[in-house]
Amino acid sequence: MALEALIFDVDGTLANTERDGHLKAFNLAFKALGLDWHWSNEIYHKLLNVTGGRLRIKYYLKKYNPAFEHQHLDDFVASIHQLKTKIYVRLMDEGAVPLRTGIKRLFNEARKVNLRLAIATTTTTANVDALIANTLGSEALDWFEVIGAGNIVPKLKPAGDIYTYVLEQMNLDPIQCLAFEDSHNGITSATKAGLKTIITVNEYTDKHEFDGALVVLDHLGDKDKPFDLIKGDTTNATCVDVAYLRGLHATHC
Ligand code: XBP
Ligand code: MG
């Protein structure tokens, strides 16, 4: 079956949103609410194993702040997360995080040949919209046939639900698509939905296990900035373009 669609994770894949976006927003929200919690980059590295902001806050409390008590913990965590989302959106509006190398180029190339595009992420819809609108323009939101976000399915990555949801919405078989991810939880989710995955690592995920990945790269590459191949078939390609993706798909899918 021919390659029909590309499905992208957001955080760490489209942009390095964690340090200058999510982490910053969590800490600003804690401060604004008068909480004396502060997540260092080192702790955040560990907290990232738990996907989804609400679950991450609850995991933090259990593991690093067990003395903290609240009568209505779920509601309290939800209110912290709501404020964190508001702050994150403001940071994106201020242009806090650029797209990763090659993302804009690949979107444009894919659109030219009518490859269908979609998003599968654990983050909140408002965060995805803010990142896309501020880096590509609000019209770019229409480039994605489906934006599958964390508030749509009950089980977040590493469960396969969000990818399965996106595939169902697009009426596509996993073999007709490729997924783009940056983390172990991400590739686990895509694999559970039957998808083959291209990995671009970042500072938080470069030590992760990526068994079953089609290829592991430092980034997608651009004309003046070739990618480094970390794992996968040797190639003369220097950036991930449609021809390279079709080649990978024809060989491995
Ligand atoms: C990304 C995440 C997200 C963000 C926070 O995982 O884990 O939880 O850090 O977003 P992936 P929210 O890239 O695998 O989708 O606070 O909106 O949940
Ligand atoms: Mg990710």
GROMACS .gro file of C-alpha atoms and ligand atoms in nm:
model
  272
    1MET     CA    1   0.000   0.000   0.000
    2ALA     CA    2   0.124   0.349  -0.085
    3LEU     CA    3   0.223   0.607   0.173
    4GLU     CA    4  -0.080   0.835   0.229
    5ALA     CA    5  -0.028   1.025   0.554
    6LEU     CA    6   0.221   1.155   0.808
    7ILE     CA    7   0.120   1.172   1.175
    8PHE     CA    8   0.321   1.395   1.405
    9ASP     CA    9   0.372   1.408   1.779
   10VAL     CA   10   0.404   1.766   1.909
   11ASP     CA   11   0.616   1.807   2.222
   12GLY     CA   12   0.980   1.732   2.146
   13THR     CA   13   0.899   1.645   1.782
   14LEU     CA   14   0.754   1.958   1.618
   15ALA     CA   15   0.933   2.181   1.868
   16ASN     CA   16   1.140   2.156   2.184
   17THR     CA   17   0.852   2.279   2.396
   18GLU     CA   18   0.939   2.113   2.725
   19ARG     CA   19   1.210   2.335   2.877
   20ASP     CA   20   1.102   2.679   2.749
   21GLY     CA   21   0.731   2.603   2.731
   22HIS     CA   22   0.583   2.340   2.961
   23LEU     CA   23   0.843   2.345   3.242
   24LYS     CA   24   0.841   2.723   3.252
   25ALA     CA   25   0.460   2.732   3.254
   26PHE     CA   26   0.435   2.475   3.535
   27ASN     CA   27   0.676   2.675   3.754
   28LEU     CA   28   0.505   3.007   3.678
   29ALA     CA   29   0.167   2.853   3.766
   30PHE     CA   30   0.299   2.717   4.096
   31LYS     CA   31   0.438   3.060   4.181
   32ALA     CA   32   0.120   3.245   4.083
   33LEU     CA   33  -0.079   3.016   4.313
   34GLY     CA   34   0.157   3.077   4.605
   35LEU     CA   35   0.291   2.721   4.605
   36ASP     CA   36   0.653   2.679   4.707
   37TRP     CA   37   0.707   2.406   4.447
   38HIS     CA   38   0.978   2.453   4.187
   39TRP     CA   39   1.070   2.191   3.930
   40SER     CA   40   1.436   2.193   3.829
   41ASN     CA   41   1.529   2.076   3.482
   42GLU     CA   42   1.681   1.765   3.644
   43ILE     CA   43   1.357   1.671   3.821
   44TYR     CA   44   1.154   1.754   3.510
   45HIS     CA   45   1.366   1.510   3.310
   46LYS     CA   46   1.238   1.236   3.542
   47LEU     CA   47   0.881   1.370   3.557
   48LEU     CA   48   0.859   1.357   3.177
   49ASN     CA   49   0.827   0.979   3.200
   50VAL     CA   50   0.467   1.053   3.304
   51THR     CA   51   0.277   1.199   3.008
   52GLY     CA   52   0.009   1.462   3.056
   53GLY     CA   53   0.037   1.763   3.286
   54ARG     CA   54  -0.228   1.664   3.541
   55LEU     CA   55  -0.087   1.315   3.590
   56ARG     CA   56   0.262   1.463   3.604
   57ILE     CA   57   0.165   1.697   3.891
   58LYS     CA   58   0.006   1.409   4.082
   59TYR     CA   59   0.312   1.192   4.028
   60TYR     CA   60   0.533   1.478   4.152
   61LEU     CA   61   0.331   1.508   4.472
   62LYS     CA   62   0.345   1.136   4.540
   63LYS     CA   63   0.715   1.104   4.472
   64TYR     CA   64   0.872   1.436   4.575
   65ASN     CA   65   0.620   1.611   4.800
   66PRO     CA   66   0.426   1.337   4.984
   67ALA     CA   67   0.354   1.563   5.284
   68PHE     CA   68   0.132   1.790   5.072
   69GLU     CA   69  -0.236   1.745   5.147
   70HIS     CA   70  -0.550   1.888   4.990
   71GLN     CA   71  -0.912   1.799   5.058
   72HIS     CA   72  -1.003   1.807   4.691
   73LEU     CA   73  -0.680   1.705   4.527
   74ASP     CA   74  -0.814   1.624   4.179
   75ASP     CA   75  -0.992   1.961   4.151
   76PHE     CA   76  -0.689   2.143   4.285
   77VAL     CA   77  -0.456   1.973   4.037
   78ALA     CA   78  -0.702   2.049   3.756
   79SER     CA   79  -0.702   2.418   3.852
   80ILE     CA   80  -0.320   2.431   3.857
   81HIS     CA   81  -0.317   2.267   3.516
   82GLN     CA   82  -0.574   2.509   3.378
   83LEU     CA   83  -0.355   2.802   3.480
   84LYS     CA   84  -0.045   2.626   3.343
   85THR     CA   85  -0.220   2.590   3.005
   86LYS     CA   86  -0.309   2.960   3.003
   87ILE     CA   87   0.053   3.053   3.076
   88TYR     CA   88   0.185   2.807   2.816
   89VAL     CA   89  -0.040   2.960   2.549
   90ARG     CA   90   0.086   3.306   2.644
   91LEU     CA   91   0.447   3.186   2.613
   92MET     CA   92   0.372   3.049   2.266
   93ASP     CA   93   0.206   3.381   2.173
   94GLU     CA   94   0.530   3.551   2.276
   95GLY     CA   95   0.722   3.319   2.041
   96ALA     CA   96   0.903   3.130   2.318
   97VAL     CA   97   0.967   2.816   2.111
   98PRO     CA   98   1.059   2.778   1.741
   99LEU     CA   99   0.986   2.470   1.529
  100ARG     CA  100   1.259   2.207   1.509
  101THR     CA  101   1.488   2.180   1.208
  102GLY     CA  102   1.314   2.057   0.893
  103ILE     CA  103   0.958   2.059   1.026
  104LYS     CA  104   0.830   2.351   0.822
  105ARG     CA  105   1.012   2.229   0.510
  106LEU     CA  106   0.867   1.878   0.541
  107PHE     CA  107   0.512   2.009   0.597
  108ASN     CA  108   0.540   2.220   0.282
  109GLU     CA  109   0.686   1.935   0.075
  110ALA     CA  110   0.422   1.691   0.198
  111ARG     CA  111   0.140   1.933   0.119
  112LYS     CA  112   0.271   1.983  -0.235
  113VAL     CA  113   0.231   1.611  -0.311
  114ASN     CA  114  -0.099   1.579  -0.117
  115LEU     CA  115   0.034   1.363   0.162
  116ARG     CA  116  -0.225   1.393   0.437
  117LEU     CA  117  -0.111   1.539   0.771
  118ALA     CA  118  -0.231   1.482   1.126
  119ILE     CA  119  -0.129   1.533   1.489
  120ALA     CA  120  -0.127   1.276   1.771
  121THR     CA  121  -0.018   1.418   2.106
  122THR     CA  122  -0.082   1.394   2.479
  123THR     CA  123  -0.081   1.769   2.531
  124THR     CA  124  -0.392   1.987   2.546
  125THR     CA  125  -0.559   2.111   2.223
  126ALA     CA  126  -0.510   2.479   2.317
  127ASN     CA  127  -0.133   2.420   2.342
  128VAL     CA  128  -0.113   2.259   1.997
  129ASP     CA  129  -0.317   2.537   1.839
  130ALA     CA  130  -0.099   2.805   2.001
  131LEU     CA  131   0.227   2.644   1.887
  132ILE     CA  132   0.108   2.594   1.528
  133ALA     CA  133  -0.057   2.935   1.495
  134ASN     CA  134   0.248   3.116   1.630
  135THR     CA  135   0.511   2.930   1.430
  136LEU     CA  136   0.330   2.869   1.099
  137GLY     CA  137   0.033   3.109   1.106
  138SER     CA  138  -0.324   3.033   1.208
  139GLU     CA  139  -0.412   2.914   0.855
  140ALA     CA  140  -0.173   2.622   0.914
  141LEU     CA  141  -0.422   2.470   1.159
  142ASP     CA  142  -0.616   2.365   0.847
  143TRP     CA  143  -0.317   2.171   0.714
  144PHE     CA  144  -0.394   1.897   0.968
  145GLU     CA  145  -0.688   1.677   0.889
  146VAL     CA  146  -0.707   1.562   1.252
  147ILE     CA  147  -0.554   1.714   1.564
  148GLY     CA  148  -0.568   1.431   1.816
  149ALA     CA  149  -0.482   1.580   2.156
  150GLY     CA  150  -0.459   1.456   2.514
  151ASN     CA  151  -0.802   1.580   2.613
  152ILE     CA  152  -0.969   1.363   2.344
  153VAL     CA  153  -0.889   1.009   2.464
  154PRO     CA  154  -0.895   0.885   2.825
  155LYS     CA  155  -0.568   0.691   2.803
  156LEU     CA  156  -0.260   0.896   2.715
  157LYS     CA  157   0.062   0.770   2.555
  158PRO     CA  158   0.221   0.514   2.595
  159ALA     CA  159  -0.127   0.372   2.528
  160GLY     CA  160  -0.198   0.350   2.156
  161ASP     CA  161  -0.540   0.520   2.184
  162ILE     CA  162  -0.454   0.862   2.041
  163TYR     CA  163  -0.292   0.714   1.727
  164THR     CA  164  -0.580   0.468   1.688
  165TYR     CA  165  -0.825   0.760   1.718
  166VAL     CA  166  -0.640   0.959   1.449
  167LEU     CA  167  -0.628   0.658   1.214
  168GLU     CA  168  -1.001   0.597   1.262
  169GLN     CA  169  -1.083   0.962   1.195
  170MET     CA  170  -0.877   0.953   0.874
  171ASN     CA  171  -1.012   0.613   0.775
  172LEU     CA  172  -0.658   0.489   0.714
  173ASP     CA  173  -0.478   0.164   0.780
  174PRO     CA  174  -0.155   0.207   0.985
  175ILE     CA  175   0.044   0.065   0.695
  176GLN     CA  176  -0.053   0.371   0.486
  177CYS     CA  177   0.105   0.611   0.736
  178LEU     CA  178   0.428   0.701   0.912
  179ALA     CA  179   0.452   0.843   1.264
  180PHE     CA  180   0.704   1.100   1.390
  181GLU     CA  181   0.804   1.083   1.755
  182ASP     CA  182   1.080   1.183   1.996
  183SER     CA  183   1.032   0.962   2.302
  184HIS     CA  184   1.000   0.606   2.426
  185ASN     CA  185   0.640   0.666   2.537
  186GLY     CA  186   0.570   0.810   2.191
  187ILE     CA  187   0.708   0.519   1.988
  188THR     CA  188   0.536   0.272   2.222
  189SER     CA  189   0.203   0.444   2.155
  190ALA     CA  190   0.252   0.456   1.777
  191THR     CA  191   0.368   0.093   1.768
  192LYS     CA  192   0.063  -0.021   1.966
  193ALA     CA  193  -0.154   0.140   1.697
  194GLY     CA  194   0.040  -0.055   1.430
  195LEU     CA  195   0.245   0.238   1.297
  196LYS     CA  196   0.608   0.253   1.191
  197THR     CA  197   0.796   0.546   1.342
  198ILE     CA  198   1.069   0.794   1.260
  199ILE     CA  199   1.244   0.929   1.569
  200THR     CA  200   1.415   1.264   1.616
  201VAL     CA  201   1.575   1.278   1.961
  202ASN     CA  202   1.621   1.579   2.188
  203GLU     CA  203   1.793   1.664   2.517
  204TYR     CA  204   1.533   1.473   2.721
  205THR     CA  205   1.508   1.162   2.504
  206ASP     CA  206   1.851   1.093   2.355
  207LYS     CA  207   1.907   0.803   2.600
  208HIS     CA  208   1.566   0.644   2.541
  209GLU     CA  209   1.512   0.298   2.390
  210PHE     CA  210   1.373   0.310   2.036
  211ASP     CA  211   1.340  -0.057   1.945
  212GLY     CA  212   1.146  -0.097   1.621
  213ALA     CA  213   1.205   0.259   1.497
  214LEU     CA  214   1.249   0.287   1.119
  215VAL     CA  215   1.528   0.535   1.182
  216VAL     CA  216   1.663   0.743   1.472
  217LEU     CA  217   1.797   1.090   1.381
  218ASP     CA  218   1.913   1.401   1.567
  219HIS     CA  219   1.659   1.607   1.365
  220LEU     CA  220   1.486   1.601   1.025
  221GLY     CA  221   1.761   1.800   0.855
  222ASP     CA  222   1.748   2.096   0.622
  223LYS     CA  223   1.944   2.194   0.309
  224ASP     CA  224   2.217   2.369   0.506
  225LYS     CA  225   2.190   2.146   0.814
  226PRO     CA  226   2.214   1.770   0.741
  227PHE     CA  227   2.077   1.521   0.993
  228ASP     CA  228   2.297   1.277   1.185
  229LEU     CA  229   2.190   0.915   1.153
  230ILE     CA  230   2.189   0.761   1.502
  231LYS     CA  231   2.027   0.427   1.414
  232GLY     CA  232   1.889   0.281   1.091
  233ASP     CA  233   1.981   0.200   0.731
  234THR     CA  234   2.274   0.399   0.591
  235THR     CA  235   2.162   0.656   0.338
  236ASN     CA  236   2.288   0.931   0.111
  237ALA     CA  237   1.996   1.150   0.218
  238THR     CA  238   2.084   1.452   0.430
  239CYS     CA  239   1.732   1.559   0.516
  240VAL     CA  240   1.401   1.380   0.562
  241ASP     CA  241   1.203   1.466   0.250
  242VAL     CA  242   0.915   1.291   0.075
  243ALA     CA  243   1.147   1.075  -0.140
  244TYR     CA  244   1.335   0.956   0.168
  245LEU     CA  245   1.008   0.876   0.348
  246ARG     CA  246   0.869   0.688   0.047
  247GLY     CA  247   1.192   0.488   0.033
  248LEU     CA  248   1.172   0.396   0.401
  249HIS     CA  249   0.804   0.311   0.365
  250ALA     CA  250   0.859   0.092   0.057
  251THR     CA  251   1.145  -0.097   0.225
  252HIS     CA  252   0.998  -0.149   0.572
  253CYS     CA  253   0.617  -0.126   0.558
  254XBP     C1  254   0.420   1.538   2.589
  254XBP     C2  255   0.375   1.555   2.725
  254XBP     C3  256   0.285   1.665   2.760
  254XBP     C4  257   0.334   1.798   2.800
  254XBP     C5  258   0.231   1.866   2.886
  254XBP     O1  259   0.422   1.400   2.554
  254XBP     O2  260   0.397   1.470   2.807
  254XBP     O3  261   0.228   1.615   2.875
  254XBP     O4  262   0.456   1.786   2.871
  254XBP     O5  263   0.110   1.888   2.824
  254XBP     P1  264   0.415   1.357   2.399
  254XBP     P2  265  -0.023   1.912   2.915
  254XBP     O6  266   0.513   1.443   2.326
  254XBP     O7  267   0.456   1.212   2.399
  254XBP     O8  268   0.273   1.376   2.351
  254XBP     O9  269   0.019   1.985   3.038
  254XBP    O10  270  -0.115   1.993   2.828
  254XBP    O11  271  -0.081   1.778   2.949
  255MG      MG  272   0.690   1.397   2.232
   0.00000   0.00000   0.00000
